[in-house]
């Protein structure tokens, strides 16, 4: 239950001096031991005033002792392949030692395979963990990368040494060692009786096949046959290297999110919030058309009846109230449909093409006018812009989006050029400028006050 300092000294074969007492008190401070006052053998006043303690092992100290014992046992089991190699070179090796060493090797490398699976699964969860506590993931990612690097280096060094030992064992005749272990297992499993010899031979053959299979699995773990069949250790190293790349990419993505750069998930979340905050259905429809480009398509292959029905449909008719496009069931089913009999004459589409050309020219003229209206004679406040028509407003939103997307986090000024190189936009935030309001036919756009300058680069 407990020991006195003199009991510890007797067990260690040392003197019960102050050095031993200091060591015991240090173990008490660490939590390995618990010290209780020893008053059982006090015979004088001097003994009463002198500190005397009884020492007892705590739960933490017991756990530490068990860990040290396990470590020493693991250190003692090292070198099993080297011991097998030494036994393989003997002319008459001990079957019991061979059997025990092979069992220990098979158990350890089976545990290695399980640990490798658990390691890669945990690594995958660590990478996926970025969807949870982002700050925690960023904080320990450096330690995780360092650990993976050490793991890869240790696996490469140890794997090469084990591969060399396995090659030496095969050269020394590993089949003889496997046969000895199989014979020993068969002797323990074979029944007694008239058919004992046949049963022993069958059991020995089955045990030998099992040991060959284990050895093949061990060899495949560390020995690469060719480029098409790399070792499991090499595959594990490659998976760890790939995991580091994925981890770095994940960290980069998280940093982009933290710095305010836009990504698809954030865009869709913002769009969903805009839809939820839409004041009415009309505003939601306008947002839908602006976000997804939902607009009427121009078709030249409609039937004559449909074209006639559409001819007198006024502009702006809702699609739900417009005449439908009638499609043959055969066309819907097969994707192609030809009428029997004489083929239809080629329809003259020159009038439709001319209509499209005029519409394209009209749209180009409207775009040019919108560009002219947006062009500023110099720097101007957003709140000073005139009332914008829908086309000019759409162009202005496109320019404003390009400028804001080009601005890095923390910057207050940016200059960018449109993708077609026709307009240059300069945008500068006004400190303490308040909120700017831009009136349009569709409503009022509000946001932080900026100074904007739009220059037409096309002469």
Coordinates of C-alpha atoms in Angstrom, one line a residue:
X1 CA 0.0 0.0 0.0
X2 CA 2.8 2.4 0.8
X3 CA 6.6 2.6 1.3
X4 CA 8.9 4.5 3.6
X5 CA 12.1 6.1 2.2
X6 CA 14.2 3.3 3.9
X7 CA 12.0 0.7 2.1
X8 CA 12.7 2.4 -1.3
X9 CA 16.4 2.6 -0.4
X10 CA 16.5 -1.1 0.4
X11 CA 14.9 -2.0 -2.8
X12 CA 17.3 0.2 -4.8
X13 CA 20.3 -0.9 -2.7
X14 CA 21.2 2.7 -1.9
X15 CA 21.5 4.7 1.3
X16 CA 18.4 6.5 2.6
X17 CA 19.9 10.0 2.3
X18 CA 18.7 13.4 1.5
X19 CA 19.2 12.8 -2.3
X20 CA 16.6 10.0 -2.2
X21 CA 14.2 12.1 -0.2
X22 CA 14.5 14.9 -2.8
X23 CA 13.8 12.5 -5.6
X24 CA 10.7 11.2 -3.9
X25 CA 9.5 14.7 -3.2
X26 CA 10.0 15.6 -6.9
X27 CA 7.8 12.6 -7.9
X28 CA 5.2 13.9 -5.5
X29 CA 5.3 17.3 -7.2
X30 CA 4.9 15.6 -10.6
X31 CA 1.9 13.7 -9.3
X32 CA 3.4 10.2 -9.6
X33 CA 3.4 9.7 -5.8
X34 CA 1.2 10.8 -2.9
X35 CA 2.9 11.6 0.4
X36 CA 1.2 11.1 3.8
X37 CA 2.7 12.0 7.2
X38 CA 4.3 9.0 8.9
X39 CA 3.5 9.2 12.7
X40 CA 3.6 5.5 13.4
X41 CA 7.2 5.3 14.6
X42 CA 7.7 8.6 16.4
X43 CA 9.5 8.0 19.7
X44 CA 11.2 11.3 20.4
X45 CA 10.4 15.0 20.1
X46 CA 13.1 15.3 17.4
X47 CA 11.4 12.5 15.4
X48 CA 8.1 14.4 15.7
X49 CA 9.5 17.6 14.3
X50 CA 11.5 15.9 11.5
X51 CA 9.4 15.4 8.4
X52 CA 8.7 11.7 7.8
X53 CA 6.4 10.5 4.9
X54 CA 4.8 7.4 3.6
X55 CA 4.7 7.3 -0.2
X56 CA 2.0 5.7 -2.3
X57 CA 1.7 5.4 -6.1
X58 CA -1.1 7.6 -7.6
X59 CA -3.3 6.6 -10.5
X60 CA -1.3 9.0 -12.8
X61 CA 2.0 7.4 -11.6
X62 CA 0.6 3.9 -12.2
X63 CA -0.3 5.0 -15.8
X64 CA 3.2 6.4 -16.3
X65 CA 4.8 3.2 -15.1
X66 CA 2.6 1.1 -17.4
X67 CA 3.5 3.4 -20.4
X68 CA 7.2 3.0 -19.6
X69 CA 6.9 -0.8 -19.3
X70 CA 5.0 -0.9 -22.6
X71 CA 7.7 1.3 -24.3
X72 CA 10.5 -1.0 -22.9
X73 CA 8.6 -4.1 -24.1
X74 CA 8.2 -2.5 -27.6
X75 CA 11.9 -1.6 -27.7
X76 CA 12.7 -5.2 -26.8
X77 CA 10.7 -6.5 -29.7
X78 CA 12.6 -4.5 -32.3
X79 CA 14.8 -6.4 -34.6
X80 CA 12.5 -9.3 -35.3
X81 CA 13.4 -9.5 -39.0
X82 CA 17.1 -9.3 -38.1
X83 CA 16.5 -12.2 -35.6
X84 CA 14.7 -14.2 -38.3
X85 CA 17.6 -13.6 -40.7
X86 CA 20.1 -14.9 -38.0
X87 CA 18.0 -18.0 -37.5
X88 CA 17.7 -18.5 -41.2
X89 CA 21.4 -18.7 -41.5
X90 CA 21.7 -21.4 -38.8
X91 CA 21.8 -25.0 -39.8
X92 CA 19.4 -26.2 -37.1
X93 CA 17.3 -23.3 -35.9
X94 CA 15.0 -23.5 -32.9
X95 CA 11.4 -24.1 -34.3
X96 CA 9.8 -22.4 -31.2
X97 CA 11.8 -19.2 -31.8
X98 CA 11.0 -19.2 -35.5
X99 CA 7.3 -19.7 -34.9
X100 CA 7.1 -17.0 -32.2
X101 CA 9.1 -14.5 -34.3
X102 CA 6.9 -15.1 -37.4
X103 CA 3.7 -14.7 -35.3
X104 CA 5.1 -11.4 -33.9
X105 CA 6.0 -10.1 -37.3
X106 CA 2.6 -11.0 -38.8
X107 CA 0.9 -9.4 -35.8
X108 CA 2.9 -6.2 -36.0
X109 CA 2.5 -5.7 -39.7
X110 CA -1.2 -6.5 -39.5
X111 CA -1.4 -3.7 -37.0
X112 CA 0.6 -1.5 -39.3
X113 CA -2.0 -2.0 -42.1
X114 CA -4.8 -1.1 -39.7
X115 CA -3.0 1.9 -38.4
X116 CA -2.3 3.1 -42.0
X117 CA -6.0 2.8 -42.8
X118 CA -6.9 4.7 -39.6
X119 CA -4.2 7.4 -40.4
X120 CA -5.5 8.1 -43.9
X121 CA -9.1 8.2 -42.7
X122 CA -8.2 10.6 -39.9
X123 CA -6.2 12.7 -42.4
X124 CA -9.3 12.9 -44.7
X125 CA -11.5 13.9 -41.8
X126 CA -8.9 16.6 -40.8
X127 CA -9.1 18.0 -44.3
X128 CA -12.9 17.9 -44.3
X129 CA -12.8 19.5 -40.9
X130 CA -12.3 22.8 -42.6
X131 CA -16.1 23.0 -43.1
X132 CA -16.4 23.3 -39.3
X133 CA -14.1 25.3 -37.0
X134 CA -12.2 27.3 -39.5
X135 CA -10.1 29.2 -37.0
X136 CA -9.0 25.9 -35.3
X137 CA -8.2 24.3 -38.7
X138 CA -6.0 27.3 -39.7
X139 CA -4.3 27.2 -36.3
X140 CA -3.1 23.6 -36.3
X141 CA -2.5 23.1 -40.1
X142 CA 1.2 23.8 -39.8
X143 CA 1.6 21.2 -37.1
X144 CA -0.3 18.7 -39.2
X145 CA 1.9 19.3 -42.2
X146 CA 5.0 18.9 -40.1
X147 CA 3.7 15.6 -38.8
X148 CA 2.9 14.3 -42.2
X149 CA 6.3 15.3 -43.5
X150 CA 8.0 13.4 -40.6
X151 CA 5.7 10.5 -41.2
X152 CA 6.6 10.4 -44.9
X153 CA 10.4 10.6 -44.1
X154 CA 10.1 7.8 -41.4
X155 CA 8.1 5.6 -43.7
X156 CA 10.6 6.1 -46.6
X157 CA 13.6 5.3 -44.4
X158 CA 12.1 2.4 -42.5
X159 CA 10.4 1.0 -45.6
X160 CA 13.8 0.8 -47.5
X161 CA 15.5 -1.0 -44.6
X162 CA 12.6 -3.5 -44.3
X163 CA 12.6 -4.1 -48.0
X164 CA 16.4 -4.9 -47.8
X165 CA 15.9 -7.3 -44.9
X166 CA 13.0 -9.1 -46.7
X167 CA 15.3 -9.5 -49.7
X168 CA 18.0 -11.0 -47.5
X169 CA 15.5 -13.3 -45.9
X170 CA 14.3 -14.6 -49.2
X171 CA 17.9 -15.1 -50.3
X172 CA 18.6 -17.0 -47.1
X173 CA 15.7 -19.3 -47.7
X174 CA 12.6 -17.9 -46.0
X175 CA 10.6 -20.9 -47.3
X176 CA 12.4 -23.1 -44.8
X177 CA 11.4 -20.8 -41.9
X178 CA 7.8 -20.8 -43.1
X179 CA 7.8 -24.6 -43.3
X180 CA 9.1 -24.9 -39.7
X181 CA 6.4 -22.6 -38.4
X182 CA 3.7 -24.5 -40.4
X183 CA 5.0 -27.8 -39.1
X184 CA 4.8 -26.6 -35.6
X185 CA 1.2 -25.3 -36.0
X186 CA 0.1 -28.5 -37.7
X187 CA 1.5 -30.6 -34.9
X188 CA -0.6 -28.6 -32.4
X189 CA -3.8 -28.8 -34.6
X190 CA -3.6 -32.4 -36.0
X191 CA -5.8 -35.0 -34.3
X192 CA -4.6 -38.3 -33.0
X193 CA -5.7 -41.7 -34.4
X194 CA -5.2 -44.0 -37.3
X195 CA -5.4 -41.1 -39.9
X196 CA -3.1 -38.9 -37.8
X197 CA -0.3 -38.9 -40.5
X198 CA -2.7 -37.9 -43.3
X199 CA -4.3 -35.2 -41.1
X200 CA -0.9 -33.9 -40.1
X201 CA 0.1 -33.6 -43.8
X202 CA -3.1 -31.8 -44.7
X203 CA -2.8 -29.4 -41.7
X204 CA 0.8 -28.7 -42.5
X205 CA 0.0 -27.9 -46.1
X206 CA -2.8 -25.6 -45.1
X207 CA -0.6 -23.8 -42.5
X208 CA 2.2 -23.4 -45.1
X209 CA -0.2 -21.8 -47.6
X210 CA -1.4 -19.4 -44.9
X211 CA 2.1 -18.4 -44.0
X212 CA 3.0 -18.0 -47.7
X213 CA 0.0 -15.7 -48.1
X214 CA 1.1 -13.7 -45.0
X215 CA 4.6 -13.4 -46.3
X216 CA 3.4 -12.3 -49.7
X217 CA 1.3 -9.6 -48.1
X218 CA 4.3 -8.4 -46.0
X219 CA 6.5 -8.4 -49.1
X220 CA 3.9 -6.5 -51.1
X221 CA 3.8 -3.9 -48.4
X222 CA 7.5 -2.9 -48.9
X223 CA 8.7 -4.3 -52.2
X224 CA 7.7 -2.8 -55.5
X225 CA 7.5 -5.4 -58.3
X226 CA 7.4 -2.9 -61.3
X227 CA 6.0 0.5 -62.2
X228 CA 2.5 -1.0 -62.4
X229 CA 2.6 -2.6 -59.0
X230 CA 4.1 -0.2 -56.5
X231 CA 4.5 -1.3 -52.8
X232 CA 1.8 -0.4 -50.3
X233 CA 4.4 1.8 -48.5
X234 CA 4.9 3.8 -51.6
X235 CA 1.2 4.2 -52.2
X236 CA 0.8 5.4 -48.6
X237 CA 3.6 7.9 -49.1
X238 CA 1.9 9.1 -52.3
X239 CA -1.4 9.4 -50.5
X240 CA 0.2 11.4 -47.7
X241 CA 1.8 13.8 -50.3
X242 CA -1.5 14.2 -52.0
X243 CA -3.1 14.9 -48.7
X244 CA -0.6 17.7 -48.1
X245 CA -1.5 19.3 -51.4
X246 CA -5.2 19.0 -50.6
X247 CA -4.5 20.5 -47.2
X248 CA -2.6 23.5 -48.7
X249 CA -5.4 24.0 -51.2
X250 CA -8.0 23.9 -48.5
X251 CA -6.0 26.4 -46.4
X252 CA -5.8 28.7 -49.5
X253 CA -9.5 28.4 -50.1
X254 CA -10.2 29.3 -46.4
X255 CA -7.9 32.2 -46.6
X256 CA -9.7 33.5 -49.6
X257 CA -13.0 33.2 -47.8
X258 CA -11.6 35.0 -44.7
X259 CA -10.1 37.8 -46.9
X260 CA -13.5 38.5 -48.4
X261 CA -12.9 37.2 -51.9
X262 CA -16.0 35.8 -53.5
X263 CA -16.6 32.2 -54.3
X264 CA -19.6 30.3 -55.8
X265 CA -21.0 29.2 -52.4
X266 CA -20.9 32.7 -51.0
X267 CA -22.4 34.1 -54.2
X268 CA -25.4 31.6 -54.1
X269 CA -25.9 32.4 -50.4
X270 CA -26.0 36.1 -51.1
X271 CA -28.4 35.5 -54.0
X272 CA -30.7 33.5 -51.8
X273 CA -30.6 36.3 -49.2
X274 CA -31.5 38.8 -51.9
X275 CA -34.5 36.7 -53.0
X276 CA -35.6 36.4 -49.4
X277 CA -35.5 40.2 -49.0
X278 CA -37.3 41.0 -52.3
X279 CA -40.2 43.3 -51.5
X280 CA -42.6 41.7 -54.1
X281 CA -42.8 39.2 -56.9
X282 CA -42.0 41.8 -59.5
X283 CA -38.7 42.5 -57.8
X284 CA -38.0 38.8 -57.5
X285 CA -38.6 38.4 -61.3
X286 CA -36.3 41.2 -62.1
X287 CA -33.6 39.7 -59.9
X288 CA -34.1 36.3 -61.6
X289 CA -33.7 37.8 -65.0
X290 CA -30.6 39.8 -63.9
X291 CA -29.0 36.7 -62.2
X292 CA -29.7 34.0 -64.7
X293 CA -30.3 35.8 -68.0
X294 CA -33.8 34.6 -68.4
X295 CA -35.0 36.4 -71.6
X296 CA -37.0 35.4 -74.7
X297 CA -35.0 33.4 -77.3
X298 CA -35.1 34.1 -81.0
X299 CA -36.2 31.0 -83.0
X300 CA -36.2 30.7 -86.8
X301 CA -37.5 27.2 -86.9
X302 CA -41.0 27.6 -85.6
X303 CA -43.9 26.4 -87.6
X304 CA -45.9 28.7 -89.8
X305 CA -49.0 28.5 -87.6
X306 CA -46.9 29.5 -84.6
X307 CA -45.3 32.4 -86.5
X308 CA -48.7 33.6 -87.6
X309 CA -50.0 33.5 -84.0
X310 CA -47.0 35.4 -82.8
X311 CA -47.2 38.1 -85.4
X312 CA -49.9 40.1 -83.6
X313 CA -48.7 39.4 -80.0
X314 CA -47.9 42.7 -78.4
X315 CA -44.5 43.3 -76.9
X316 CA -44.3 42.5 -73.2
X317 CA -46.9 39.8 -73.2
X318 CA -46.1 37.3 -70.3
X319 CA -44.9 34.0 -71.6
X320 CA -47.8 32.3 -69.7
X321 CA -50.3 34.2 -71.8
X322 CA -48.4 34.0 -75.1
X323 CA -49.4 31.4 -77.8
X324 CA -47.6 28.1 -77.2
X325 CA -45.1 26.3 -79.5
X326 CA -46.8 23.2 -80.9
X327 CA -44.4 20.3 -81.1
X328 CA -45.2 16.9 -82.7
X329 CA -45.2 14.0 -80.2
X330 CA -42.9 12.2 -82.6
X331 CA -40.4 15.0 -82.4
X332 CA -40.6 15.1 -78.6
X333 CA -40.1 11.3 -78.5
X334 CA -37.3 10.8 -81.0
X335 CA -35.8 14.3 -81.4
X336 CA -36.4 14.3 -85.2
X337 CA -39.5 14.3 -87.3
X338 CA -40.1 14.4 -91.1
X339 CA -43.4 14.4 -92.7
X340 CA -44.1 11.8 -95.3
X341 CA -44.6 12.7 -98.9
X342 CA -43.2 15.6 -100.8
X343 CA -40.6 17.6 -98.9
X344 CA -41.6 21.1 -98.0
X345 CA -40.2 23.9 -100.0
X346 CA -37.3 25.9 -98.6
X347 CA -38.7 28.9 -96.8
X348 CA -37.4 32.3 -97.5
X349 CA -36.0 33.7 -94.3
X350 CA -34.6 36.8 -95.7
X351 CA -37.3 38.9 -94.0
X352 CA -36.6 37.3 -90.6
X353 CA -32.9 37.8 -91.0
X354 CA -33.4 41.4 -91.9
X355 CA -35.6 41.9 -88.8
X356 CA -32.8 40.4 -86.6
X357 CA -30.2 42.6 -88.3
X358 CA -32.3 45.7 -87.5
X359 CA -32.9 44.6 -84.0
X360 CA -29.1 44.0 -83.5
X361 CA -28.3 47.5 -84.9
X362 CA -30.9 49.0 -82.6
X363 CA -29.5 47.3 -79.6
X364 CA -26.0 48.4 -80.6
X365 CA -27.2 51.9 -80.9
X366 CA -28.8 51.7 -77.5
X367 CA -25.6 50.3 -76.0
X368 CA -23.6 53.1 -77.6
X369 CA -26.0 55.7 -76.2
X370 CA -25.8 54.0 -72.8
X371 CA -22.0 54.2 -72.9
X372 CA -22.2 57.9 -73.8
X373 CA -24.5 58.6 -70.9
X374 CA -22.2 56.8 -68.5
X375 CA -19.0 58.5 -69.7
X376 CA -17.9 61.1 -67.1
X377 CA -16.0 64.3 -67.9
X378 CA -13.9 63.6 -64.8
X379 CA -14.1 62.2 -61.3
X380 CA -17.7 62.3 -60.0
X381 CA -19.6 61.2 -57.0
X382 CA -21.9 58.2 -57.4
X383 CA -24.7 60.3 -55.8
X384 CA -24.3 62.9 -58.6
X385 CA -25.1 60.5 -61.4
X386 CA -28.3 61.3 -63.3
X387 CA -31.3 59.1 -63.5
X388 CA -30.3 56.0 -65.5
X389 CA -32.5 54.2 -68.0
X390 CA -32.6 50.3 -67.7
X391 CA -29.9 49.7 -70.4
X392 CA -27.5 52.3 -69.0
X393 CA -28.2 51.0 -65.5
X394 CA -27.3 47.4 -66.5
X395 CA -24.1 48.6 -68.1
X396 CA -23.3 50.6 -65.0
X397 CA -23.8 47.6 -62.8
X398 CA -21.5 45.6 -64.9
X399 CA -18.8 48.2 -64.7
X400 CA -19.3 48.6 -61.0
X401 CA -19.0 44.8 -60.5
X402 CA -15.8 44.6 -62.5
X403 CA -14.2 47.4 -60.4
X404 CA -15.3 45.9 -57.1
X405 CA -14.1 42.5 -58.1
X406 CA -10.7 43.9 -59.0
X407 CA -10.2 45.7 -55.7
X408 CA -8.1 43.7 -53.2
X409 CA -9.1 43.5 -49.5
X410 CA -8.1 46.7 -47.7
X411 CA -7.7 48.8 -50.8
X412 CA -9.8 52.0 -51.2
X413 CA -9.0 52.7 -54.8
X414 CA -8.9 50.6 -58.0
X415 CA -8.6 51.0 -61.7
X416 CA -9.8 48.4 -64.2
X417 CA -10.7 48.0 -67.9
X418 CA -13.7 46.1 -69.2
X419 CA -13.1 42.8 -70.9
X420 CA -13.6 44.3 -74.4
X421 CA -11.1 47.0 -73.6
X422 CA -13.6 49.8 -74.5
X423 CA -14.1 51.4 -71.1
X424 CA -11.8 52.3 -68.2
X425 CA -13.2 52.6 -64.7
X426 CA -11.6 54.3 -61.7
X427 CA -13.3 53.9 -58.3
X428 CA -12.2 55.4 -55.0
X429 CA -13.9 55.1 -51.7
X430 CA -14.8 58.4 -50.0
X431 CA -13.9 58.2 -46.2
X432 CA -16.9 59.0 -44.1
X433 CA -18.8 59.8 -47.3
X434 CA -22.0 58.3 -46.1
X435 CA -24.4 56.5 -48.4
X436 CA -24.9 57.3 -52.1
X437 CA -28.3 56.8 -53.8
X438 CA -28.6 56.3 -57.6
X439 CA -32.1 56.6 -59.1
X440 CA -33.1 54.4 -61.9
X441 CA -36.4 53.5 -63.6
X442 CA -36.4 50.2 -61.6
X443 CA -35.7 51.7 -58.2
X444 CA -32.9 53.3 -56.2
X445 CA -29.5 51.7 -55.7
X446 CA -27.8 52.6 -52.5
X447 CA -24.3 51.9 -51.2
X448 CA -21.1 53.5 -49.8
X449 CA -20.2 56.8 -51.4
X450 CA -17.4 56.5 -54.0
X451 CA -15.7 58.7 -56.6
X452 CA -16.0 57.2 -60.0
X453 CA -14.5 58.1 -63.4
X454 CA -15.5 56.3 -66.5
X455 CA -13.4 56.9 -69.7
X456 CA -14.3 55.7 -73.2
X457 CA -11.2 54.2 -74.7
X458 CA -12.8 53.7 -78.1
X459 CA -12.4 56.8 -80.3

